[in-house]
XYZ file of C-alpha atoms in Angstrom:
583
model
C -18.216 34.514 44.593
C -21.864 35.607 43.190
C -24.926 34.056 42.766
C -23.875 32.426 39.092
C -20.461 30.994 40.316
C -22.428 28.748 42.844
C -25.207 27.902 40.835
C -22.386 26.549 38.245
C -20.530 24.587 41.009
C -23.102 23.108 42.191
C -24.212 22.109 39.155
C -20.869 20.550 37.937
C -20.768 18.990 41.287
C -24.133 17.429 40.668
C -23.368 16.297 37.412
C -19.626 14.764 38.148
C -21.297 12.651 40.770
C -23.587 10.588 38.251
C -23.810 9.882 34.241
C -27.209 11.726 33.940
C -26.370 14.127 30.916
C -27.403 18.369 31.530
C -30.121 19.600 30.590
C -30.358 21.919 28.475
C -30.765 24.749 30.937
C -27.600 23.154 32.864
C -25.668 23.244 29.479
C -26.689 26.447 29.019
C -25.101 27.518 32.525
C -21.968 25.578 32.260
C -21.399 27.127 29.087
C -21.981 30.475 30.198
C -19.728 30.613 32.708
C -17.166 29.043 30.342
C -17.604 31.926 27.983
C -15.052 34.592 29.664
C -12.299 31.439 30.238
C -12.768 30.315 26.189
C -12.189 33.911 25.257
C -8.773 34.106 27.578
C -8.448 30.303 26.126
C -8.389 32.563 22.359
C -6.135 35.267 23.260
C -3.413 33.154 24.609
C -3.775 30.521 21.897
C -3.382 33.659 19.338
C -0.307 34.936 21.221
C 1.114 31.080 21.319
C 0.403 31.356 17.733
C 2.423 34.475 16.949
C 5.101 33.958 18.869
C 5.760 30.626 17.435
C 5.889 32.426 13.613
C 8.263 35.099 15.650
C 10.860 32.181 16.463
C 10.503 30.676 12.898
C 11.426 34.296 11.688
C 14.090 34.480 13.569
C 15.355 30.724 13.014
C 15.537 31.382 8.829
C 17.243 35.330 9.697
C 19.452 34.080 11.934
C 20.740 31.707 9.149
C 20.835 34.765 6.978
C 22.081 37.794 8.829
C 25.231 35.878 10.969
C 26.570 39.113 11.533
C 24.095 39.667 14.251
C 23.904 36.334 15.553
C 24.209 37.797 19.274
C 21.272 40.172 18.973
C 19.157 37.365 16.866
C 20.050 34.835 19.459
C 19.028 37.230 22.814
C 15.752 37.761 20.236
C 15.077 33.995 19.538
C 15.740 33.105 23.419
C 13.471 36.035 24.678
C 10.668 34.392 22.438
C 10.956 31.299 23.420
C 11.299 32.296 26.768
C 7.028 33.905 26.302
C 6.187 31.181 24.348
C 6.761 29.098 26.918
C 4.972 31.298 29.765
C 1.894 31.509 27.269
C 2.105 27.582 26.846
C 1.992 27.110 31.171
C -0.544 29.939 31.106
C -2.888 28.000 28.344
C -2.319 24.369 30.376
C -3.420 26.534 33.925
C -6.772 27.849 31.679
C -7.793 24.336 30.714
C -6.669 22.928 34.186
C -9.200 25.443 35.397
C -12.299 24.330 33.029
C -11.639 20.684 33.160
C -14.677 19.974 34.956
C -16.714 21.555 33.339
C -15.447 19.972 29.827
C -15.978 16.794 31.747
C -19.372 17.454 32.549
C -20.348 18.509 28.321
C -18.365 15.195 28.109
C -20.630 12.663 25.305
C -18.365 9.587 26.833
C -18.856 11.035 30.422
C -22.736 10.742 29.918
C -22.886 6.980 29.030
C -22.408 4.838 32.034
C -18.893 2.570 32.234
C -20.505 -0.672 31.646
C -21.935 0.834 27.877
C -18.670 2.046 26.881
C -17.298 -1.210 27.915
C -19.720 -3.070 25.782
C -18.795 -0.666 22.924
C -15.478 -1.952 22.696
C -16.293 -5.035 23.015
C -18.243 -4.944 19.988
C -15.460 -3.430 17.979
C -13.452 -6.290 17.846
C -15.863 -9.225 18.500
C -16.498 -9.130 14.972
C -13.132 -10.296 13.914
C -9.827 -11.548 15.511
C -7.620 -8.036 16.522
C -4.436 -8.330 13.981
C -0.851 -7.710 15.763
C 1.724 -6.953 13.054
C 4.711 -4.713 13.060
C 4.056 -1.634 10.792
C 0.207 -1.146 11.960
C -1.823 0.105 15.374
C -4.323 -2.987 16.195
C -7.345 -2.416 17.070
C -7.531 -2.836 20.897
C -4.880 0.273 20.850
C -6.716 2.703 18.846
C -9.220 2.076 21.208
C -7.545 3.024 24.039
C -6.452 6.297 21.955
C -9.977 7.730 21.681
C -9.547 9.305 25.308
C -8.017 8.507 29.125
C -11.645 6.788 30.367
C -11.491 5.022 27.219
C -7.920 3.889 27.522
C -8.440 2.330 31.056
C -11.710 1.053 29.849
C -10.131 -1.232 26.980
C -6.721 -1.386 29.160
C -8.836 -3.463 32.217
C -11.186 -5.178 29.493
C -9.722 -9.090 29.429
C -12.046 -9.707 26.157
C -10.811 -7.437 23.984
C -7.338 -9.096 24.865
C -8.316 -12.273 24.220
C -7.902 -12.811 20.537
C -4.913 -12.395 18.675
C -3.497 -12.878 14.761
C -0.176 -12.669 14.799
C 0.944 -11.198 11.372
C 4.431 -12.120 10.327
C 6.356 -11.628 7.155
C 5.985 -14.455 4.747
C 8.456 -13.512 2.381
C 12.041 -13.840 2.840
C 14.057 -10.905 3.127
C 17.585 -12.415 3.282
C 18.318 -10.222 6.231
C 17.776 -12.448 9.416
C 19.299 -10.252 11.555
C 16.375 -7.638 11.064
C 13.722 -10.689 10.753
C 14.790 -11.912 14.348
C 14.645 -8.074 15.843
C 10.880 -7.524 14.289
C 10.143 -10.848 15.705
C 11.726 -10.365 19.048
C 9.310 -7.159 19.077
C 6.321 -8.612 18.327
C 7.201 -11.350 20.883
C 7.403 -8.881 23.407
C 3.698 -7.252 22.297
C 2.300 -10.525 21.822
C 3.032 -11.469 25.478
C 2.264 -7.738 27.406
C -1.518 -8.099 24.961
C -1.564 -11.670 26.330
C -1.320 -10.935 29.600
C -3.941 -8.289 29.396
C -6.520 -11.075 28.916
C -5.785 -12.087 32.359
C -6.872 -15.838 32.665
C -9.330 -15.794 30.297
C -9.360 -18.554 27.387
C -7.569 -17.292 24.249
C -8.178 -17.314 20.530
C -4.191 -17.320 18.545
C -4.220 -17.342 14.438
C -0.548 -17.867 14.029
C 0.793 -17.835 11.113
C 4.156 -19.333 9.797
C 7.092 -17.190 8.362
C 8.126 -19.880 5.703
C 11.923 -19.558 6.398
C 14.203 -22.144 4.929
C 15.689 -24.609 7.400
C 19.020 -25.118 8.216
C 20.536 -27.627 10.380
C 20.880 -25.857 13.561
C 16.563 -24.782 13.087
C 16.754 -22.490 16.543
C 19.585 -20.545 14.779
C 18.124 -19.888 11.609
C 14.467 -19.017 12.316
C 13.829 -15.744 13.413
C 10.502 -16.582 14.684
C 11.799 -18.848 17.406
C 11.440 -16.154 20.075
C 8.098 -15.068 19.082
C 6.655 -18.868 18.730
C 7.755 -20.312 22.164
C 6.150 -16.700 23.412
C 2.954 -17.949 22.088
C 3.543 -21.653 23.598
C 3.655 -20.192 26.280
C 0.148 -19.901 26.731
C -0.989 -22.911 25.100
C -2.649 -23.593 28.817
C -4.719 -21.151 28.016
C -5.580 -21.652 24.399
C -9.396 -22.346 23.408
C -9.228 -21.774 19.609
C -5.898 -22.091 17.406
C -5.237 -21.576 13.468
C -1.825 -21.976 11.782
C -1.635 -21.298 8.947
C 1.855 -22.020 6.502
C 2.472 -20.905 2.777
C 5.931 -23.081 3.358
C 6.071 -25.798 -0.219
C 10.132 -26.325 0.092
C 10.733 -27.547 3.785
C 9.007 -28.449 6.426
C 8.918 -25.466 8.905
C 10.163 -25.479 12.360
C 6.641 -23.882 13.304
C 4.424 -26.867 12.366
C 6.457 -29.244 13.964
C 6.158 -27.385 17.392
C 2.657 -27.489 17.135
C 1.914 -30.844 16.344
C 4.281 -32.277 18.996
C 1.483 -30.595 21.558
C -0.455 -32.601 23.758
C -3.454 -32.403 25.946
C -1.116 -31.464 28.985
C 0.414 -28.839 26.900
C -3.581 -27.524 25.902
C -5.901 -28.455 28.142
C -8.447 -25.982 27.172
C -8.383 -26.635 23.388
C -11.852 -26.492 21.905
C -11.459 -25.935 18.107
C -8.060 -26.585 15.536
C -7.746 -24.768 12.153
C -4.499 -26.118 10.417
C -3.723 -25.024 6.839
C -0.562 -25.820 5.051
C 0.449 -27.244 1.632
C 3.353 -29.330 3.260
C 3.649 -30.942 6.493
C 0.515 -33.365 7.335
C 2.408 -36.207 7.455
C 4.093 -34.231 10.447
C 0.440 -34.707 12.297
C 0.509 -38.254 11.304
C 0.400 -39.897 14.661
C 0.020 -36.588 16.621
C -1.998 -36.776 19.883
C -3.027 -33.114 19.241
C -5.817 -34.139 17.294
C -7.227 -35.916 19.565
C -7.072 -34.125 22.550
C -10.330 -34.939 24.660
C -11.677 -31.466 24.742
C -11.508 -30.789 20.630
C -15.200 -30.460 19.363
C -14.169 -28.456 15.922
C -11.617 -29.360 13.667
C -10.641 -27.644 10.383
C -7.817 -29.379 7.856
C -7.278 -27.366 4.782
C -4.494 -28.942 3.210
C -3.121 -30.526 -0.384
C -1.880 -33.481 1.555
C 0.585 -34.049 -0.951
C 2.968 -35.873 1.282
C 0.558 -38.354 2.251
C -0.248 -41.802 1.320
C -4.142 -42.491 0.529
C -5.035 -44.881 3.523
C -3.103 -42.390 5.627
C -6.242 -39.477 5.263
C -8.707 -42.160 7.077
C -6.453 -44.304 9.582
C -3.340 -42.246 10.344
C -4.756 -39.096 11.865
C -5.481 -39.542 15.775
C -8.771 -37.757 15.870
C -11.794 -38.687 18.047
C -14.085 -37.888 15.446
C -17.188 -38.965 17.938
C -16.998 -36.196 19.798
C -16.946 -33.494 16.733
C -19.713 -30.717 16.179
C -17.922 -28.922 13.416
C -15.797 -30.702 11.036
C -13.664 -29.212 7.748
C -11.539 -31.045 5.382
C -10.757 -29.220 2.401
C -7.497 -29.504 0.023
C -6.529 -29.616 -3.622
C -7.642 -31.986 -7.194
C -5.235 -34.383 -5.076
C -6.690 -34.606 -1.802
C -7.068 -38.500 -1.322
C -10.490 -37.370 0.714
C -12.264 -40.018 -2.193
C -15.726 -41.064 -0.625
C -15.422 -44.513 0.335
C -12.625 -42.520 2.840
C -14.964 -39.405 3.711
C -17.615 -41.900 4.441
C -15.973 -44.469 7.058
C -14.864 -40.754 9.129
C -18.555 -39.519 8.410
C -19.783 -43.206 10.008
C -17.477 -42.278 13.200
C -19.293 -38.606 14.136
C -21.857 -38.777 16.478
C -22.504 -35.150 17.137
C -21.869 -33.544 13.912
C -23.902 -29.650 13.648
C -21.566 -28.363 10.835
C -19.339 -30.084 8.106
C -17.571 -28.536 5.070
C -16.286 -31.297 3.169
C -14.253 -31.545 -0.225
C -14.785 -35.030 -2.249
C -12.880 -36.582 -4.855
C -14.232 -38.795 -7.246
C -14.028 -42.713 -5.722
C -11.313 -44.497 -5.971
C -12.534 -47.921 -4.136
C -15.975 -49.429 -3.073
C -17.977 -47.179 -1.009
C -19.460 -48.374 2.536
C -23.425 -49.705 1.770
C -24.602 -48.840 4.734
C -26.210 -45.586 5.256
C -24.505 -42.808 7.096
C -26.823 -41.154 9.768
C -26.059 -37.362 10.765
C -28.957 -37.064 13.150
C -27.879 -33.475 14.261
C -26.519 -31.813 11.450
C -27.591 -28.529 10.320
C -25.625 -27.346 7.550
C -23.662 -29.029 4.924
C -21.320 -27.522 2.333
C -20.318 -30.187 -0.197
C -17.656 -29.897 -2.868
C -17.892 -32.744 -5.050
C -15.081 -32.722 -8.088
C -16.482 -35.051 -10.396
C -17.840 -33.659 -14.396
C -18.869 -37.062 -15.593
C -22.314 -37.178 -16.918
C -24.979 -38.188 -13.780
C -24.791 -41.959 -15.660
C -21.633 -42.759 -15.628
C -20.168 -40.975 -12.778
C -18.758 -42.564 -9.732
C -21.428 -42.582 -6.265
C -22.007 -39.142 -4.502
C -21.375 -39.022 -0.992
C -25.253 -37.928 -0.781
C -26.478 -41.578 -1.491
C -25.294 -42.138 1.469
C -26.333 -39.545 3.700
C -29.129 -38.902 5.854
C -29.642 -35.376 8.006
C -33.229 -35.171 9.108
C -32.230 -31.723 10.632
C -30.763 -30.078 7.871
C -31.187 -26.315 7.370
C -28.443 -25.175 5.075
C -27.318 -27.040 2.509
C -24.388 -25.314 -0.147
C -23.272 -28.050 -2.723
C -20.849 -27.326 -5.525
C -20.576 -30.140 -7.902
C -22.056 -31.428 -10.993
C -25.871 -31.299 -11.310
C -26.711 -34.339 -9.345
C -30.309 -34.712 -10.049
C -31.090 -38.564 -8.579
C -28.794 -37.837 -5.791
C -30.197 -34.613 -4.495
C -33.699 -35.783 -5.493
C -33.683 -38.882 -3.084
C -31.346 -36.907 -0.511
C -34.026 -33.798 -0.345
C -36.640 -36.793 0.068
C -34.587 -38.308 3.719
C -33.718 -34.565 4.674
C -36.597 -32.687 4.415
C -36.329 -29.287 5.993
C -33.614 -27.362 4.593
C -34.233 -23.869 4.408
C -31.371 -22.183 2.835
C -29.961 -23.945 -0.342
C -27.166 -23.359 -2.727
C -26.556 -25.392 -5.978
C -25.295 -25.492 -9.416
C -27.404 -25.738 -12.890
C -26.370 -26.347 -16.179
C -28.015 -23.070 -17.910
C -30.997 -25.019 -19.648
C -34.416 -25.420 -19.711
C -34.211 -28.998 -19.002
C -31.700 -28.268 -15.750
C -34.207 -25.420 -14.500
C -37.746 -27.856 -14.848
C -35.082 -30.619 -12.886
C -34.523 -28.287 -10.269
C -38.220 -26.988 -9.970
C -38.946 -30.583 -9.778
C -36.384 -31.237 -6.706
C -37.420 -27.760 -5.032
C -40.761 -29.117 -4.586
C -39.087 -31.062 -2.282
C -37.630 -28.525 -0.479
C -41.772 -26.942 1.080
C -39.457 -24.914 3.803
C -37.262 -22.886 1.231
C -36.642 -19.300 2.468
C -33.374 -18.584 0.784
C -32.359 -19.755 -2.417
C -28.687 -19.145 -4.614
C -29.088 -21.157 -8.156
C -25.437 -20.913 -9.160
C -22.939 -20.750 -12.857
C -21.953 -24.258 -13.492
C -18.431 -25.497 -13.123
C -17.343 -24.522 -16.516
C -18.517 -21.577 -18.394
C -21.167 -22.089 -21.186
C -20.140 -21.908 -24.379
C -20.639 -18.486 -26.381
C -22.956 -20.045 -28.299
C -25.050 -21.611 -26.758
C -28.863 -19.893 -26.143
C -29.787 -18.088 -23.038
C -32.452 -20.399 -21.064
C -36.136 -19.255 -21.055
C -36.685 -19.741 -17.745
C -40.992 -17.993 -17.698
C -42.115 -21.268 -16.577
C -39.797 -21.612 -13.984
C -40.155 -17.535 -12.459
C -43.659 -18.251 -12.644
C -43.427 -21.569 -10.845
C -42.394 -19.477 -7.524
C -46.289 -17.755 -7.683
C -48.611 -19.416 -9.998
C -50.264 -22.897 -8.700
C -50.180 -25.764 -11.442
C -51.161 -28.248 -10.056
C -48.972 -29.262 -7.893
C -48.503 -26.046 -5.499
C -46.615 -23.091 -5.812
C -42.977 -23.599 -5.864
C -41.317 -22.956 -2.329
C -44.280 -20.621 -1.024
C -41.951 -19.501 1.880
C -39.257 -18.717 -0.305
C -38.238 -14.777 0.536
C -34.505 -14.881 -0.688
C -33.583 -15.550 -4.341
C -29.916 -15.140 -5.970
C -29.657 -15.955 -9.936
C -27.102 -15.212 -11.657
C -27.611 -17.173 -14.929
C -27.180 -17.221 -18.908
C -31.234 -16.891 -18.724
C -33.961 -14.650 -20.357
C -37.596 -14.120 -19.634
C -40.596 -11.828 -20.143
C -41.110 -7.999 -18.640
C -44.903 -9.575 -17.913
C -43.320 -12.474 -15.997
C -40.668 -10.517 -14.324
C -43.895 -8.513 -13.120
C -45.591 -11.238 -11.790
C -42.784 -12.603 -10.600
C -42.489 -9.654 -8.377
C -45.849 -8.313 -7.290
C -47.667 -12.126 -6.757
C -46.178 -12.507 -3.688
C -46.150 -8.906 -2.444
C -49.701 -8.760 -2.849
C -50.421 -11.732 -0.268
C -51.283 -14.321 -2.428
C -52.670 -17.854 -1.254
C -52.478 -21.129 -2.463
C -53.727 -23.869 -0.395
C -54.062 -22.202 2.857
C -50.784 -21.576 2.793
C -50.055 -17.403 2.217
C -47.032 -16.662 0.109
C -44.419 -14.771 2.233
C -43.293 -11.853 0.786
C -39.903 -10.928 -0.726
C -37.347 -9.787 0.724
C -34.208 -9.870 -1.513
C -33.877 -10.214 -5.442
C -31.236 -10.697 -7.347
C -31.447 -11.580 -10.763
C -29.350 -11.212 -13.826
C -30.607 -9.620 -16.747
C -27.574 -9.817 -19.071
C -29.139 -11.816 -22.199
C -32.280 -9.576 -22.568
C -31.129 -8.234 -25.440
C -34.147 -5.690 -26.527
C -33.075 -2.224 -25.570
C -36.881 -1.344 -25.000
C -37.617 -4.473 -23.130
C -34.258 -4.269 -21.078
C -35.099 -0.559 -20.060
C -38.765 -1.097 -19.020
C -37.366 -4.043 -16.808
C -35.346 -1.372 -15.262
C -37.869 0.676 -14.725
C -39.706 -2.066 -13.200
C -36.740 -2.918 -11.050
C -36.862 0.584 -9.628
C -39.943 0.950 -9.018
C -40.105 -2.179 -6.555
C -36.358 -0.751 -5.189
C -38.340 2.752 -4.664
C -41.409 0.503 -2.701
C -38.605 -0.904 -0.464
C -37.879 -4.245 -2.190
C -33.982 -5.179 -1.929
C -33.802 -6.295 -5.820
C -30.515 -6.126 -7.616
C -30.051 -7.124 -11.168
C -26.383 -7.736 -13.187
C -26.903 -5.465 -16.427
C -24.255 -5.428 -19.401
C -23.473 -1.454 -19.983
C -23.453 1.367 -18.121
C -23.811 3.506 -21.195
C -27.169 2.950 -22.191
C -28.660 3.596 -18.763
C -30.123 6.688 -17.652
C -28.584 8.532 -15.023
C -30.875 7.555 -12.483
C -29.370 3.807 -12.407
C -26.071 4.875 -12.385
C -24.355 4.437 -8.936
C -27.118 2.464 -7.838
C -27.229 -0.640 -9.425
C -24.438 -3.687 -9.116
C -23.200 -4.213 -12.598
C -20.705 -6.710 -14.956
C-alpha cells in the first residue's frame, strides 16, 4: 500500500470518528482516490446496462422466432446468468467505497441531535395525517436515508400526534370498509407505540355509517376506534370530529361515555358534530379535573335552550381557552354566554359565537382579568338603536391584546368596551363602507394608543352596486397628520383594508412616506410600516390608478410589504403582472 492509500485511510478514519466535515484538501483526497473505483463503478454499470437491453432482445425474439426457442433460451439464461455477476460485482465496488461516501456524507456532517431537531420541526407544525392511500409524514422521513430512518424511528415526538383519516362517505361495501379500517387500526397502534409513553395528540374523525341494531356489527370502524381507546391513558389533546346528520354514531357515544379514569392526562377537548350533543348532556368528560381548553363547534340542534348553560358538566373555573361556535340556531343567546363567562376564572383565549338575546341579560359586569384575545361573532343586523345588548356591555379584559369581532358596527359598545380594555394591540372589525362609519372608527381607534396591527373588514352584507365608494383622505391621513388630537394609532405598523373606498395619489403618498421618514408627534416617534394592504378597486382614473401603481412599487422596490387588490390585469404593464395579488 503507498504513500496515498494511507494518507486516505487515515483520513476516512479521522473523519468517521467525529461530525467535523473535510476540508477541502481532505475532499480533495478522498475523492481522488475514489476516482479509479467510480470509473470501474461506470464500466460495470454500462455492461449492467447492455446486458439488460440483451435480455429484453431476446425476451420480444424469443416470442417471435419459437422455432429456436432452445438456442434463444441457452442465450437469454447465459445473459442473465452475467447480468447477475455484473450486479454482485457493482454491490462489491460500492461495498468497497462506502466509507468514503460516508465521509462526503451532508447528513454525516451534522451531528445526531440537529438531524433530530430537523424532524422534529417537520411535523411540529401540524398534526402527521394517517390515512390509507397516502405515506404520512413521519415515514417519508424515515425514507430520506438509514441514519435518518433510525433517527425518526427512536424519535417519541414525531410519534406523538396523530389524525386519523377515515372515509366519510359510504361505500355500501362494509366488507372492504372493515378491512381498510382493520389496517389502519393496526398502523395506528405500531405509530402509537412509537411515541413510547409520551402524552399524545389524536384528531379522530367519525366515518358517518348508518346504525343498525347490532352497532359492533355494522360499523367498520369498531376495530380501529377501541385501538385508539386504547390509549386514552395517554391522551393530552383530543378532536372528533363527525359530518353524521341522520343517526347518532356509535363513535360519539364511545367518547362521551369517557371518564377521568379512562383519561387522566386530558388537557384540551375539540368536539365538532352537527348531531349528538345531547349525547354529552350529563357526560363527566367535560369535566374531567385536568381539562384547561375546551372547543364545542356544534349546531346543537337536538338541544333544548336551558340545556347549552346548565346541562353540560364542565368546570368552566378552571378554563384558559374556551370555544363555542355553532349555527343561526345555536341557543348560545347572551344572557346564556354570559352566566358561563361569569363562571371562568382563568380565561387567556375565548372564541365565542352569540345570538341575538332571547331573555334578560345578567347586570352585573363580567370580569376577564386574564384574557388576551377575544374573537366575537355577534349575529345580530338590527340598527345599533334598536338592537338587543352586546355581550361587550358586559365585559371587562384589562389585558386584552387581540381583539377579532365580526358583527354589526357596534359603535357605543366597542367605544365604552375599548375605554375598560385599554391595550389591545391587534384588532379586527367590520365597517359599513361610509364616511360616517370610517370618522366612527377613527374616533374609537383613538382609543386603541397601542395599535400595531389593524384589519378594517367588508360588512356582513355586500354594499349595494350603487352606492358611492367612501372618501376615506381624512381618515389615511388621520394615521400621520396631528389634528389636534394626536396622530391616529402612532404605533400602528400593520394595516389590512379591503374596502369599497377611494382616495387621493397625494394622500396615498403621505400616507406612505410620513411614517417612513420618522415622524414625531408629541414625543412619541411614529413606527414605521411594515405591511400594507389596501384596495384600490374604485379608483377609477386610468392615469391616477397607474401612478398609484407606480407609487406602490416603488415603496415594494424600497422593501415595504404593500399589496393592493386592483380590478384588471389587462391594463397593467408587465412589470405588475405576477407580482401583485389581484380580484
Amino acid at each position: 500500500m503507498d504513500h496515498a492509500d494511507l494518507s486516505n485511510n487515515s483520513i476516512l478514519e479521522m473523519l468517521l470518528k467525529t461530525n467535523r466535515p473535510p476540508t477541502d484538501q481532505e475532499r480533495a483526497i478522498i475523492q481522488e482516490s475514489m476516482s479509479p473505483t467510480n470509473a470501474e463503478l461506470k464500466a460495470v454499470e454500462d455492461q449492467i446496462s447492455e446486458a439488460t437491453t440483451h435480455i429484453r432482445a431476446l425476451t420480444s425474439q424469443s416470442r417471435i422466432e419459437q422455432m429456436r426457442k432452445q438456442a434463444h433460451e441457452e442465450a437469454f439464461e447465459e445473459a442473465e446468468g452475467k447480468l447477475k455477476r455484473l450486479r454482485k460485482e457493482k454491490a462489491a465496488i460500492l461495498e468497497a467505497t462506502a466509507d468514503h461516501r460516508r465521509a462526503l456524507s451532508t447528513f454525516r456532517n451534522l451531528p445526531e441531535d440537529v438531524l433530530r431537531e430537523i424532524c422534529v420541526a417537520c411535523v411540529e407544525a401540524d398534526i402527521p395525517k394517517l390515512s390509507y392511500r397516502s405515506t404520512p409524514l413521519p415515514y417519508i422521513l424515515a425514507q430520506i436515508s438509514s441514519d435518518i430512518r433510525r433517527i425518526a424511528l427512536t424519535t417519541p415526538f414525531l410519534w406523538a400526534s396523530i389524525h386519523v383519516c377515515i372515509p366519510t362517505w359510504y361505500s355500501f361495501d362494509r366488507k372492504r370498509d372493515t378491512q381498510i379500517c382493520s389496517i389502519l387500526a393496526s398502523r395506528a397502534s405500531e405509530w402509537l407505540d412509537r411515541a413510547g409513553g409520551s402524552a399524545l395528540t389524536v384528531f379522530m374523525e367519525d366515518p358517518n355509517y348508518e346504525q343498525t341494531e347490532d352497532t359492533t356489527e355494522s360499523d367498520p370502524s369498531h376495530e380501529l376506534f377501541t385501538t385508539l381507546l386504547r390509549y386514552s391513558t395517554r391522551w393530552r389533546r383530543i378532536h372528533f370530529e363527525s359530518n353524521c346528520r341522520d343517526a347518532l354514531s356509535t363513535p360519539i357515544t364511545r367518547i362521551a361515555a369517557l371518564t377521568a379514569i379512562d383519561a387522566p392526562l386530558l388537557e384540551s377537548i375539540s368536539l365538532s358534530f352537527q348531531l349528538g350533543a345531547s349525547v354529552f348532556y350529563g357526560s363527566t368528560l367535560l369535566e374531567i379535573p385536568t381539562l384547561k381548553r375546551l372547543t364545542l363547534n356544534t349546531f346543537w340542534d337536538d338541544l333544548p335552550e336551558y340545556a347549552f348553560v346548565s346541562g353540560f358538566n364542565v368546570n368552566w373555573a378552571v378554563l384558559t381557552s374556551l370555544t363555542l361556535r355553532g349555527g343561526y340556531n345555536t341557543p348560545s343567546c347572551v344572557d346564556g354566554i354570559a352566566w358561563i363567562l361569569l363562571d371562568t376564572k382563568c380565561l387567556i383565549f375565548c372564541d365565542i359565537v352569540v345570538n341575538p338575546s332571547s331573555g334578560d341579560s345578567p347586570v352585573c359586569e363580567i370580569n376577564l382579568p386574564f384574557l388576551e384575545i377575544l374573537h366575537l361573532t355577534e349575529k345580530t343586523f338590527e340598527p345599533e338603536s334598536s338592537r338587543v345588548p352586546s355581550i361587550l356591555d358586559l365585559l371587562t379584559a384589562p389585558n386584552l391584546t387581540v381583539l377579532k369581532i365580526r358583527a354589526a358596527f357596534l359603535k357605543n359598545s366597542l367605544l365604552n368596551f375599548f375605554k375598560r380594555s385599554p391595550r389591545v394591540q391587534d384588532l379586527s372589525i367590520c365597517h359599513s363602507d361610509s364616511e360616517e362609519s370610517f370618522a366612527e372608527i377613527a374616533e374609537l381607534l383613538h382609543h386603541c394608543p397601542l395599535l400595531s396591527i389593524l384589519s378594517l373588514q367588508p360588512p356582513w352584507k355586500a354594499n349595494p352596486a350603487y352606492r358611492p365608494a367612501a372618501n376615506v383622505d381624512s381618515f389615511l391621513r388621520a394615521f400621520v397628520e396631528d389634528a389636534g388630537a394626536g396622530v391616529l394609532c402612532p404605533r400602528l405598523q400593520k394595516l389590512d383594508f379591503p374596502a369599497k373606498i377611494v382616495f387621493s395619489l397625494q394622500t396615498l403618498r403621505q400616507f406612505l412616506e410620513a411614517k417612513q421618514r420618522g415622524s414625531a408627534t408629541q414625543n412619541d416617534a411614529l413606527a414605521p410600516w411594515k405591511s400594507v394592504r389596501i384596495d384600490m378597486i374604485c379608483i377609477k382614473d386610468l392615469k391616477i390608478y397607474r401612478q398609484m401603481l407606480d407609487l406602490l412599487w416603488e415603496k415594494r422596490e424600497m422593501g415595504l410589504d404593500v399589496e393592493s387588490y386592483y380590478k384588471d390585469e389587462a391594463i397593467l404593464p408587465d412589470k405588475y403582472l405576477y407580482r401583485w395579488e389581484y380580484s
